[in-house]
PDB file of C-alpha atoms and ligand atoms in Angstrom:
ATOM      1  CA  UNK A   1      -2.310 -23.646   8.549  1.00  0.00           C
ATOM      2  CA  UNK A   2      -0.415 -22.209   5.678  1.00  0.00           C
ATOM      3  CA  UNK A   3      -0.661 -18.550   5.141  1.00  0.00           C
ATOM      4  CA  UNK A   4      -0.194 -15.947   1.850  1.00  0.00           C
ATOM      5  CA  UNK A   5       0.621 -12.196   2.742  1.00  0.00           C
ATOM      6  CA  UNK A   6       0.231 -10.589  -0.383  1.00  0.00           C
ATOM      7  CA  UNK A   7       1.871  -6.604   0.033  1.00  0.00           C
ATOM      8  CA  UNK A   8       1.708  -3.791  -1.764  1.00  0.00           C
ATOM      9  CA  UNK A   9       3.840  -0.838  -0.674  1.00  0.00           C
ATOM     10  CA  UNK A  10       5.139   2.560  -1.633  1.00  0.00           C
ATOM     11  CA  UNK A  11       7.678   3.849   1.252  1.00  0.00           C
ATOM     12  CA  UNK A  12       7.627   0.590   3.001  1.00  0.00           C
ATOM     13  CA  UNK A  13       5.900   1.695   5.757  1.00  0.00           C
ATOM     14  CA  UNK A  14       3.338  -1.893   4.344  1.00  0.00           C
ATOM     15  CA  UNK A  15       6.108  -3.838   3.658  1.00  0.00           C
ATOM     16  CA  UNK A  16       7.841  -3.317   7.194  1.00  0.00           C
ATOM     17  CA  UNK A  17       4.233  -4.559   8.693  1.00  0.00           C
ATOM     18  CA  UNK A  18       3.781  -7.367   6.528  1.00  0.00           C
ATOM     19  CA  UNK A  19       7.516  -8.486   7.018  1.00  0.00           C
ATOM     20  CA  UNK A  20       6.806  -8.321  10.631  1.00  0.00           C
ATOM     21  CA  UNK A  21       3.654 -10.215  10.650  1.00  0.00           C
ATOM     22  CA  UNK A  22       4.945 -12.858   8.310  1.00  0.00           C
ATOM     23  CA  UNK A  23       8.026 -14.050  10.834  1.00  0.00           C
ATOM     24  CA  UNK A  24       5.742 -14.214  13.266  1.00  0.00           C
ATOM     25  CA  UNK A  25       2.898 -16.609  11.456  1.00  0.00           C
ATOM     26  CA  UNK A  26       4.011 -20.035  11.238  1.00  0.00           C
ATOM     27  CA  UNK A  27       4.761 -21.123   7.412  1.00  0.00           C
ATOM     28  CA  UNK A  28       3.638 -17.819   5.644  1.00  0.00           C
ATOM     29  CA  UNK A  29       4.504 -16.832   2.040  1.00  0.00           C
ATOM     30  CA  UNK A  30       5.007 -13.285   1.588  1.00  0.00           C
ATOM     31  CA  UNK A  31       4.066 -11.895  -2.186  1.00  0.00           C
ATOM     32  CA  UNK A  32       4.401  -8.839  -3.586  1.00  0.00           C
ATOM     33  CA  UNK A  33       1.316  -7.209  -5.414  1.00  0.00           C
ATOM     34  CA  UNK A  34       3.304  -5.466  -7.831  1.00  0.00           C
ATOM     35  CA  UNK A  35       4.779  -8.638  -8.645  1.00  0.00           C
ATOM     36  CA  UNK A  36       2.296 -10.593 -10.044  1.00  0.00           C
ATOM     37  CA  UNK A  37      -1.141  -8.122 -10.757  1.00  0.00           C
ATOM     38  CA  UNK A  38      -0.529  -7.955 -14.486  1.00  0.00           C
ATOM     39  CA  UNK A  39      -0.156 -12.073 -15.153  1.00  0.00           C
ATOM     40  CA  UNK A  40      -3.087 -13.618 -16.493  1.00  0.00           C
ATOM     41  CA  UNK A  41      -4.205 -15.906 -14.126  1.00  0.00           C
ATOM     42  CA  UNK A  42      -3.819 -15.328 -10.289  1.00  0.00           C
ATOM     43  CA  UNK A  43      -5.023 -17.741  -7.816  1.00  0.00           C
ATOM     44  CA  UNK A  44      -4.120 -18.058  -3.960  1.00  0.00           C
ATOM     45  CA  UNK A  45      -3.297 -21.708  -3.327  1.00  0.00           C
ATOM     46  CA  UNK A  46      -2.887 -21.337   1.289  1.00  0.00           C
ATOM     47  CA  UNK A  47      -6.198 -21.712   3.154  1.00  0.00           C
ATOM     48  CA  UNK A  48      -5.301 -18.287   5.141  1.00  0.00           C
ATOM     49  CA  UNK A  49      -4.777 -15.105   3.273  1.00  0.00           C
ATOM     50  CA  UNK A  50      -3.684 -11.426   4.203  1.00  0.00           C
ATOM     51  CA  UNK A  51      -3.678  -8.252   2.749  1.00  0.00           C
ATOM     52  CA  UNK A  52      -1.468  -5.718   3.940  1.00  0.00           C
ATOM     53  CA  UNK A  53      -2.001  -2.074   1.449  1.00  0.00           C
ATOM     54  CA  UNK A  54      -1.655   1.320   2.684  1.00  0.00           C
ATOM     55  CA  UNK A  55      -5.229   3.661   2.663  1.00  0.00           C
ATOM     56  CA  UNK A  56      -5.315   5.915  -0.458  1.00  0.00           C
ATOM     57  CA  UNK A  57      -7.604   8.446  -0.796  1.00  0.00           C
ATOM     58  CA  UNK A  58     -10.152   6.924   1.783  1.00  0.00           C
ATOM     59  CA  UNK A  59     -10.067   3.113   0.143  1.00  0.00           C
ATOM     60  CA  UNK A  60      -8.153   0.519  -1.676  1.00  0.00           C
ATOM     61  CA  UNK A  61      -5.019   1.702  -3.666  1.00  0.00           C
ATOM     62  CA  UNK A  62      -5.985   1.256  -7.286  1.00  0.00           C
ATOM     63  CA  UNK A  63      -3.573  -1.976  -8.261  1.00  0.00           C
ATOM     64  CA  UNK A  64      -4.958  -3.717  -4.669  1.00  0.00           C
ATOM     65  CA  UNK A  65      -8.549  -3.032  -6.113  1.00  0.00           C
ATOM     66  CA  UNK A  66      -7.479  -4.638  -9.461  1.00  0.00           C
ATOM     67  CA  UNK A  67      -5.669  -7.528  -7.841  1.00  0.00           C
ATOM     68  CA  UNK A  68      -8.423  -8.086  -5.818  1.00  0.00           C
ATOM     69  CA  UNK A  69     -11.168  -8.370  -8.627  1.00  0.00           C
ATOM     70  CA  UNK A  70      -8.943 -10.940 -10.536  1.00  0.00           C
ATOM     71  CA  UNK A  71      -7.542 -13.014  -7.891  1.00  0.00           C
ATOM     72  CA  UNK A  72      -9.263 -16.569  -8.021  1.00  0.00           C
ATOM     73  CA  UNK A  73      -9.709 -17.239  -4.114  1.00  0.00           C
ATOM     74  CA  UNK A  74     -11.373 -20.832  -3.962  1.00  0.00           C
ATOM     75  CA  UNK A  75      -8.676 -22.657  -2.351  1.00  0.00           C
ATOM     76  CA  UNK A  76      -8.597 -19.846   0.765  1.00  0.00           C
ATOM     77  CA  UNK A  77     -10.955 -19.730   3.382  1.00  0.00           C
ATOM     78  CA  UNK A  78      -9.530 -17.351   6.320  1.00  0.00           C
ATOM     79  CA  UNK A  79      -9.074 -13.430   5.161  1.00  0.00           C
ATOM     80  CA  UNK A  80      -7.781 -10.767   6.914  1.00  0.00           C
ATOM     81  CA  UNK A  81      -7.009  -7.359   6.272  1.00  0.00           C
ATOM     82  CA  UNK A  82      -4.359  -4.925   7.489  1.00  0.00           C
ATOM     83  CA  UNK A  83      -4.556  -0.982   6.194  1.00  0.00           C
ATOM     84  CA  UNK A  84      -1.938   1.417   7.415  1.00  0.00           C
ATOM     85  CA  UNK A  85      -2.238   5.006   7.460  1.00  0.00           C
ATOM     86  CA  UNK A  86      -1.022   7.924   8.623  1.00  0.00           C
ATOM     87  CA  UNK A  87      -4.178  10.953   8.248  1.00  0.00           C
ATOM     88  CA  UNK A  88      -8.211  10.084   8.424  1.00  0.00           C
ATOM     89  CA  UNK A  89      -9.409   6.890   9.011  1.00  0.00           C
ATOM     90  CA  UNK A  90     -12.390   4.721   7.870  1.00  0.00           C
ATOM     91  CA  UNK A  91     -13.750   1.811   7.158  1.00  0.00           C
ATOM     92  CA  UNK A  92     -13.872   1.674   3.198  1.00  0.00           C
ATOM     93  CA  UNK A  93     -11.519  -0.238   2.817  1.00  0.00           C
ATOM     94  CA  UNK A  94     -12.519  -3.231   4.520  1.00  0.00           C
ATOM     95  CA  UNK A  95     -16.213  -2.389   3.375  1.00  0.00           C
ATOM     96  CA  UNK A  96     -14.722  -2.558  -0.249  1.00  0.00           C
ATOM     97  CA  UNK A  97     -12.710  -5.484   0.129  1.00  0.00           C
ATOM     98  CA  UNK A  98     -15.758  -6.973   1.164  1.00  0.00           C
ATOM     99  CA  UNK A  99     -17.718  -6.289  -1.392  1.00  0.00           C
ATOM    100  CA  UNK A 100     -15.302  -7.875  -3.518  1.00  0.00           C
ATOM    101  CA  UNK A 101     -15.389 -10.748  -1.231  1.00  0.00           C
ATOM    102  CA  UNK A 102     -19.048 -11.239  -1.677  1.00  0.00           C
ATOM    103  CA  UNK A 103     -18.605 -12.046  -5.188  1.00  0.00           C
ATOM    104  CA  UNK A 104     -16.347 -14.981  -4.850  1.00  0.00           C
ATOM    105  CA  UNK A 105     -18.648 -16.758  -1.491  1.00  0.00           C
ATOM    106  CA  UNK A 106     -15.851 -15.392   0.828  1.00  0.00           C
ATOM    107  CA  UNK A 107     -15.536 -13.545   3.480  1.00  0.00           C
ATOM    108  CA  UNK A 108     -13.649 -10.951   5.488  1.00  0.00           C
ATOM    109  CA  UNK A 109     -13.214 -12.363   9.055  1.00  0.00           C
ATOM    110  CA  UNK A 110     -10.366  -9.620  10.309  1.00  0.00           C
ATOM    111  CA  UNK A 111      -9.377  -6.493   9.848  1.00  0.00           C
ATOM    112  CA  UNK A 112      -7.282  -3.776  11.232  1.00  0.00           C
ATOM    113  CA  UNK A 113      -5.786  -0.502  10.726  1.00  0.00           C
ATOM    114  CA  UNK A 114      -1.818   0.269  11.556  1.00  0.00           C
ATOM    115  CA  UNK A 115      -0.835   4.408  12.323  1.00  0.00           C
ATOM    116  CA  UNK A 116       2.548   5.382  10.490  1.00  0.00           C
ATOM    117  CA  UNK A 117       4.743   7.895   9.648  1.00  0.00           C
ATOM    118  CA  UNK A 118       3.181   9.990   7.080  1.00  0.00           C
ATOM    119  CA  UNK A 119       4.721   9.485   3.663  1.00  0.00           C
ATOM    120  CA  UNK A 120       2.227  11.532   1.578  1.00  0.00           C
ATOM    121  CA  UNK A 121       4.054  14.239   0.876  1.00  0.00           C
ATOM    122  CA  UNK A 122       2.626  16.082  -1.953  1.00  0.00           C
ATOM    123  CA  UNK A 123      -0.015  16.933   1.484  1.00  0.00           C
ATOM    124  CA  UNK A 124       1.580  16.953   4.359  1.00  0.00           C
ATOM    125  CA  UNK A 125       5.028  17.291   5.207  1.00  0.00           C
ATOM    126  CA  UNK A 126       6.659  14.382   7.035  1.00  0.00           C
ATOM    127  CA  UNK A 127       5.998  13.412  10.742  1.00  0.00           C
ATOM    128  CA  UNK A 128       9.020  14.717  13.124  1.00  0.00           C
ATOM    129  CA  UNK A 129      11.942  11.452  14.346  1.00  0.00           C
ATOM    130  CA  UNK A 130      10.392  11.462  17.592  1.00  0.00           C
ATOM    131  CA  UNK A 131       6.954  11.136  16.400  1.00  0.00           C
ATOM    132  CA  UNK A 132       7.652   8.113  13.795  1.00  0.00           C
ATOM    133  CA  UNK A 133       9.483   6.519  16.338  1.00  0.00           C
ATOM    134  CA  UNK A 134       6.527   6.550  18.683  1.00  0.00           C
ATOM    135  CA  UNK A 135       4.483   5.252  15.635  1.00  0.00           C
ATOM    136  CA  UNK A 136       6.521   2.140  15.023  1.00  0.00           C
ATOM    137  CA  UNK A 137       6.688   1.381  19.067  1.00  0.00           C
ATOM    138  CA  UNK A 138       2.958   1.046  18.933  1.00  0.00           C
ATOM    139  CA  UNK A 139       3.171  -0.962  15.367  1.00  0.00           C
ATOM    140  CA  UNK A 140       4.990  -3.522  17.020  1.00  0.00           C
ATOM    141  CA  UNK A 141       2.193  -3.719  19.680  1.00  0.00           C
ATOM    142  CA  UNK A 142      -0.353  -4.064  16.957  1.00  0.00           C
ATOM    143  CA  UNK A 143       1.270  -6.513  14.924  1.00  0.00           C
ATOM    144  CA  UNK A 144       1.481  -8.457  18.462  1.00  0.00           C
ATOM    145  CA  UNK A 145      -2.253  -8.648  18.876  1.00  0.00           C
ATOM    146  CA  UNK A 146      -3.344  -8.786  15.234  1.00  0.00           C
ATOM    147  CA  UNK A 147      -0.489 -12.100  14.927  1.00  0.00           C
ATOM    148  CA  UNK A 148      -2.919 -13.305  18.156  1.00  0.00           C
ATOM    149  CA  UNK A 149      -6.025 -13.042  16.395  1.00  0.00           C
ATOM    150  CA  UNK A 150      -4.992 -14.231  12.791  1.00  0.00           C
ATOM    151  CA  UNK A 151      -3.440 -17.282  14.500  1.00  0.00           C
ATOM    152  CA  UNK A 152      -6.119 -18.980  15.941  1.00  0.00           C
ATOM    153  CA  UNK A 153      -8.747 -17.749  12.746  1.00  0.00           C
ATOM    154  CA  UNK A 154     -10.455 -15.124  14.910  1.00  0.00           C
ATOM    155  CA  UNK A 155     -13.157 -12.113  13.521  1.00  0.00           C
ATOM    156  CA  UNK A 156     -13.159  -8.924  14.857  1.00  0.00           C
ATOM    157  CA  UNK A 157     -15.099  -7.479  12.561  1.00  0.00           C
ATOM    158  CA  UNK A 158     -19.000  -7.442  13.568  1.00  0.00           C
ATOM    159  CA  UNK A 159     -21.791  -6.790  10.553  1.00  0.00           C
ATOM    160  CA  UNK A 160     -22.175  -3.133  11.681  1.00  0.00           C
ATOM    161  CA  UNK A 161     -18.550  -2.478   9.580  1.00  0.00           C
ATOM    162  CA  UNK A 162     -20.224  -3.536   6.769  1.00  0.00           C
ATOM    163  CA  UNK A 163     -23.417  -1.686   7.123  1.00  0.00           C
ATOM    164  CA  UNK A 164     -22.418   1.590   7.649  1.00  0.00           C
ATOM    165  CA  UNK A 165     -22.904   4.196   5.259  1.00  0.00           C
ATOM    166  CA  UNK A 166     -20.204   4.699   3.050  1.00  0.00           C
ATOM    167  CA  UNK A 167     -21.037   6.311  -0.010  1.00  0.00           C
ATOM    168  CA  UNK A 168     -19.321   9.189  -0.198  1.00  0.00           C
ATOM    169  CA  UNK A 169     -15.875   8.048   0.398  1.00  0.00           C
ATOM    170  CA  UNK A 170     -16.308   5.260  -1.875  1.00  0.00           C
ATOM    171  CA  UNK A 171     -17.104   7.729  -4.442  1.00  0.00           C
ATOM    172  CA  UNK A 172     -14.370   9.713  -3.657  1.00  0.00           C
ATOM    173  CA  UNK A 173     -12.453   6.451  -3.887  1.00  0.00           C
ATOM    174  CA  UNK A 174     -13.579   5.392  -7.353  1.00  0.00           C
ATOM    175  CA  UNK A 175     -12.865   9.075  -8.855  1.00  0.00           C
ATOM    176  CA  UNK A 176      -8.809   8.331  -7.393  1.00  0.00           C
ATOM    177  CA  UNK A 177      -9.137   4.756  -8.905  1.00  0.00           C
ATOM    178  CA  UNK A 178     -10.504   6.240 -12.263  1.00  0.00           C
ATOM    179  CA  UNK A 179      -7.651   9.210 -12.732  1.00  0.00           C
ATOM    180  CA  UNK A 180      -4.978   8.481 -10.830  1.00  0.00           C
ATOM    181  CA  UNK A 181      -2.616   7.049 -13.442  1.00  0.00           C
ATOM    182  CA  UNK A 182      -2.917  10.456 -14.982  1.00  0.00           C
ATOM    183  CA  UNK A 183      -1.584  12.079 -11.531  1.00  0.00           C
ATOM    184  CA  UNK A 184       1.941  11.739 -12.601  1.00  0.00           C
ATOM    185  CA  UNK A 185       1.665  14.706 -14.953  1.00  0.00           C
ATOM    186  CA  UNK A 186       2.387  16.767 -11.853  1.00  0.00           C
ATOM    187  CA  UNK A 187       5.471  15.415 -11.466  1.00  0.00           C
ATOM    188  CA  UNK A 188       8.973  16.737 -12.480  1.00  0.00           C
ATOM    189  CA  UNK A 189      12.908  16.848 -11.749  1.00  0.00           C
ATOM    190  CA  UNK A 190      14.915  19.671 -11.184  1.00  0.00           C
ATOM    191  CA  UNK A 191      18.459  20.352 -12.709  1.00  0.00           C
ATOM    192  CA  UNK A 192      20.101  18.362  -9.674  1.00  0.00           C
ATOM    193  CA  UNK A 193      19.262  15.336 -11.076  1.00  0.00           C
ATOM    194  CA  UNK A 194      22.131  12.812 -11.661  1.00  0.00           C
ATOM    195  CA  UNK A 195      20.358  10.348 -13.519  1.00  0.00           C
ATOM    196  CA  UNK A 196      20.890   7.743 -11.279  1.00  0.00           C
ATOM    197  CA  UNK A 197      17.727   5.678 -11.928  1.00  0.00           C
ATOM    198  CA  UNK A 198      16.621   5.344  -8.186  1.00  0.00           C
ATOM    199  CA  UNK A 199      13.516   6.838  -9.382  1.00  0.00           C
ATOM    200  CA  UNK A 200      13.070   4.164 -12.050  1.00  0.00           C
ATOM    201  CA  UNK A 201      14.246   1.225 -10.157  1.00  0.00           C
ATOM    202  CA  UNK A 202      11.445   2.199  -6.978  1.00  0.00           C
ATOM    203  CA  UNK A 203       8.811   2.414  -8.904  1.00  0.00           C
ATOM    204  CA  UNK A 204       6.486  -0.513  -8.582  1.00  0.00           C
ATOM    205  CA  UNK A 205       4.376  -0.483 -11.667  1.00  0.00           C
ATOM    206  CA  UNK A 206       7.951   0.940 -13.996  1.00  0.00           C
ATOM    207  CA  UNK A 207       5.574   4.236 -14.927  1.00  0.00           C
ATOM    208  CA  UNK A 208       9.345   5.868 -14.917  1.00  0.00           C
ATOM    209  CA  UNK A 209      11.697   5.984 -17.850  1.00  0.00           C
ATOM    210  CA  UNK A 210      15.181   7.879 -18.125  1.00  0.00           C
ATOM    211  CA  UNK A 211      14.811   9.751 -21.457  1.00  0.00           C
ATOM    212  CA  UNK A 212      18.363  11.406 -22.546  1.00  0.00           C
ATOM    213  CA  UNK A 213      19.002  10.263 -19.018  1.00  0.00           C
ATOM    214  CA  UNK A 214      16.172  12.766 -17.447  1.00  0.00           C
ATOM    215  CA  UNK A 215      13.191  10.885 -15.552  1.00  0.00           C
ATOM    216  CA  UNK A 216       9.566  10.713 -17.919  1.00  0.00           C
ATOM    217  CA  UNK A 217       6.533   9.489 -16.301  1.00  0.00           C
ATOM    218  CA  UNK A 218       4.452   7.638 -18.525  1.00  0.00           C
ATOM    219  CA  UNK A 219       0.780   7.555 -16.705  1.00  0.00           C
ATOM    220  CA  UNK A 220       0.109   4.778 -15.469  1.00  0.00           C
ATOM    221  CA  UNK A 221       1.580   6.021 -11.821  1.00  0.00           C
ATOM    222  CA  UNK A 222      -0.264   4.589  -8.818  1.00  0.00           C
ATOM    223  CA  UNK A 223       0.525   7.584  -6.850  1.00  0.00           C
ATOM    224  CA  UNK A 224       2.573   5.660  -4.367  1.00  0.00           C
ATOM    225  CA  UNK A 225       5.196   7.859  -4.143  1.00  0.00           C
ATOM    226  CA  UNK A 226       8.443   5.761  -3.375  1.00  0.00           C
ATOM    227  CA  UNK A 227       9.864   7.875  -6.687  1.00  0.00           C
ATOM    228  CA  UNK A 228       9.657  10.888  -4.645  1.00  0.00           C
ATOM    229  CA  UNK A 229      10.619   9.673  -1.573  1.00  0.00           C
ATOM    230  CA  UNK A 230      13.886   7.459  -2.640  1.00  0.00           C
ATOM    231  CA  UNK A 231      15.155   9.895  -4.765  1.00  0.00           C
ATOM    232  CA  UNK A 232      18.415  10.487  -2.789  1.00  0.00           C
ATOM    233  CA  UNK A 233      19.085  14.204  -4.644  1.00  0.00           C
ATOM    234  CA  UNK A 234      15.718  15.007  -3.502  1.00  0.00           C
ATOM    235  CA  UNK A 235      15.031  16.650  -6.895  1.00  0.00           C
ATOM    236  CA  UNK A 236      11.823  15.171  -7.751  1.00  0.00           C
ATOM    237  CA  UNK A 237       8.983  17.339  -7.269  1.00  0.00           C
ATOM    238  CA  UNK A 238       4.808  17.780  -7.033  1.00  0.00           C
ATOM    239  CA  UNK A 239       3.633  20.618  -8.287  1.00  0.00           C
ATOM    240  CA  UNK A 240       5.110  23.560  -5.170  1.00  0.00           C
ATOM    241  CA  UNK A 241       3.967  22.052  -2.620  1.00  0.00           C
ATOM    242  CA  UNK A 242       6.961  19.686  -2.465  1.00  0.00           C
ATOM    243  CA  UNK A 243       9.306  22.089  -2.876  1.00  0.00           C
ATOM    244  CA  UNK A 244       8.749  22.362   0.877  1.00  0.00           C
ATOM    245  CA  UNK A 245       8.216  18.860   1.904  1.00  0.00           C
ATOM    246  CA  UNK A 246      10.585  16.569   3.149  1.00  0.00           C
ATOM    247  CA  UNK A 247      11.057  13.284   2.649  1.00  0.00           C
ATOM    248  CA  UNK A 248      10.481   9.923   4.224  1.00  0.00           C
ATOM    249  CA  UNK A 249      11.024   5.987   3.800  1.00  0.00           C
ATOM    250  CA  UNK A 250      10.386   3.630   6.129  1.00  0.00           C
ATOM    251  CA  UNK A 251      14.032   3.048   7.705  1.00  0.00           C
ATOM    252  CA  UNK A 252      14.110  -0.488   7.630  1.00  0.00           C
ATOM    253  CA  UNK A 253      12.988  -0.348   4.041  1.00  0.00           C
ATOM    254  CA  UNK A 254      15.615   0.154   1.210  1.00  0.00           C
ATOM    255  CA  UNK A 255      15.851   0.544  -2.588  1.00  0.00           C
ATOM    256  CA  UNK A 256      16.609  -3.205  -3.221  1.00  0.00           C
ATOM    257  CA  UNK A 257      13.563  -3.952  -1.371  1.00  0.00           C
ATOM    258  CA  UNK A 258      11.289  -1.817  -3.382  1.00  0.00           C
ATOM    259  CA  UNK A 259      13.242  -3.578  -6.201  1.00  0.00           C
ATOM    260  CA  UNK A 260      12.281  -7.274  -5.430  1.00  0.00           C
ATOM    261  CA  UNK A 261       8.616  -5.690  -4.508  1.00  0.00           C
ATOM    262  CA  UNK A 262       8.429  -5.988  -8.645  1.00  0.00           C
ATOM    263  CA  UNK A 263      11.279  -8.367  -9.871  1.00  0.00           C
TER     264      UNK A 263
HETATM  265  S1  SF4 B   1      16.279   9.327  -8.389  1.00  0.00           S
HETATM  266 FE1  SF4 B   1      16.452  11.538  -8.466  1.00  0.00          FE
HETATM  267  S2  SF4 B   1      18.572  11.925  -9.076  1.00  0.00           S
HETATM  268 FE2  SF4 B   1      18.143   9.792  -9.565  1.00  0.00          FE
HETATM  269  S3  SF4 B   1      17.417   9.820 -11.723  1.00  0.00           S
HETATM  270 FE3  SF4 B   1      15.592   9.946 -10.427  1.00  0.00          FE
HETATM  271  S4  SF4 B   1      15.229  12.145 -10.230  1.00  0.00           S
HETATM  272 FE4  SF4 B   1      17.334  11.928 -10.947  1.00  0.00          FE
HETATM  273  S1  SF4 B   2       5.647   7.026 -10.802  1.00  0.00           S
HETATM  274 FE1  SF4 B   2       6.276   7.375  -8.682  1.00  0.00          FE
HETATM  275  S2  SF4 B   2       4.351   7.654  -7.592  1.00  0.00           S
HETATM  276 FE2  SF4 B   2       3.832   6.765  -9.573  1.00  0.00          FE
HETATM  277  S3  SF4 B   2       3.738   4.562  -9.187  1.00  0.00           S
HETATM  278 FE3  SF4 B   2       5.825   5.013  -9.865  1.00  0.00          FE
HETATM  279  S4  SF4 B   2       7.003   5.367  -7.999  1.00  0.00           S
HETATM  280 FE4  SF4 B   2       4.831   5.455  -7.470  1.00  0.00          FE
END
């Protein structure tokens, strides 16, 4: 059975899983997110699709909530669902996808939940080598069983996911969704800069612009942080706290491949 990945990612720590997960599924498209969100029509045309987002703010990253809405999902009949993270954990999410779900007759059947290196670094500062490499060890075990289960159109997920009480982190959810193109005023580049246009080139949703070759964010920033993170000076900075902070990328994940994430 044909599959779709679609893949939205910021530091790649998404794109490394559903990379992985796609050469091990037999005949699976991989799509990026970024990509395609903003055409007018979007429809999946495989019977099995995936969605493979990091967890922001305790749900759905705001362009995976949009894509979600629009997609037209009548031709697809197996869903799964894979959410990496690196802090908190909870169901949202899922719950959220499914309520999206609902409104086109479909449903969830899997879902599951991948621990990375943390890339959030206007929070947290990054996990130490040791640690991330002990993180992507036990990704590879995960993607192992969750290839297992998506195979051979398995659920895992029992009602009681979707009953649970959620309300508060969906709220907190929804206030990201509503203000978080509006996050990039924070943002800004110290004199080190070399105008290289990493910055611009990483940026998924192209919310950057070199202005008299200094880096302008125009708000409409998903908060995904690859600018941040790729920019090889390490000039860009949140507010102090990054000032601090160092900085991480998936390793396997490069500039070129945040650039085909959108071209
Ligand atoms: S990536 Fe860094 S050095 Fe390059 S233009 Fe952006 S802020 Fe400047
Ligand atoms: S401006 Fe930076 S944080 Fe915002 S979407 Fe673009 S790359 Fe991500």
């Amino acid at each position: 059975m044909k599959t779709t990945i679609y893949y939205f990612t910021g530091t790649g720590n998404s794109l490394k899983i559903a990379k992985s997960l796609s050469e091990k599924l037999d005949d699976c498209d991989l799509i990026a997110i970024a990509k395609i969100w903003e055409e007018d029509y979007l429809a999946s045309s495989t019977e099995k699709v995936g969605f493979v987002f990091p967890l922001y703010y305790a749900g759905l990253p705001k362009i995976v909530y949009d894509f979600l809405q629009k997609i037209e999902l009548s031709k697809s009949n197996y869903f799964f669902a894979v959410v990496t993270y690196a802090g908190d954990i909870n169901t949202t999410p899922l719950q959220q996808i499914q309520s999206i779900l609902d409104a086109k007759s479909k449903t969830l059947s899997a879902g599951f939940y991948i621990l990375m290196p943390n890339n959030y670094i206007i929070g947290y500062d990054v996990h130490s080598e040791a640690r991330q490499k002990d993180y992507f060890e036990e990704a590879i075990k995960k993607i192992e069983i969750i290839h297992k289960i998506v195979e051979k159109n398995e659920s895992n997920l029992g009602k009681e996911i979707f009953e649970k009480h959620r309300i508060k982190s969906e709220k907190f959810n929804k206030d990201f969704r509503d203000n978080v193109y509006a996050y990039d005023k924070s943002f800004y580049v110290e004199d080190t800069c070399t105008s290289c246009g990493i910055c611009v080139k990483v940026c998924p949703v192209n919310n950057i612009k070199l202005e008299d070759g200094i880096p302008q964010w125009h708000h409409k920033c998903q908060q995904c942080l690859a600018c941040i993170n790729f920019c090889p000076e390490k000039c860009i900075q949140f507010g102090k706290k990054t000032i601090k902070t160092q900085r991480y990328h998936h390793p396997e994940i490069n500039v070129k491949d945040l650039i085909n994430q959108k071209n």
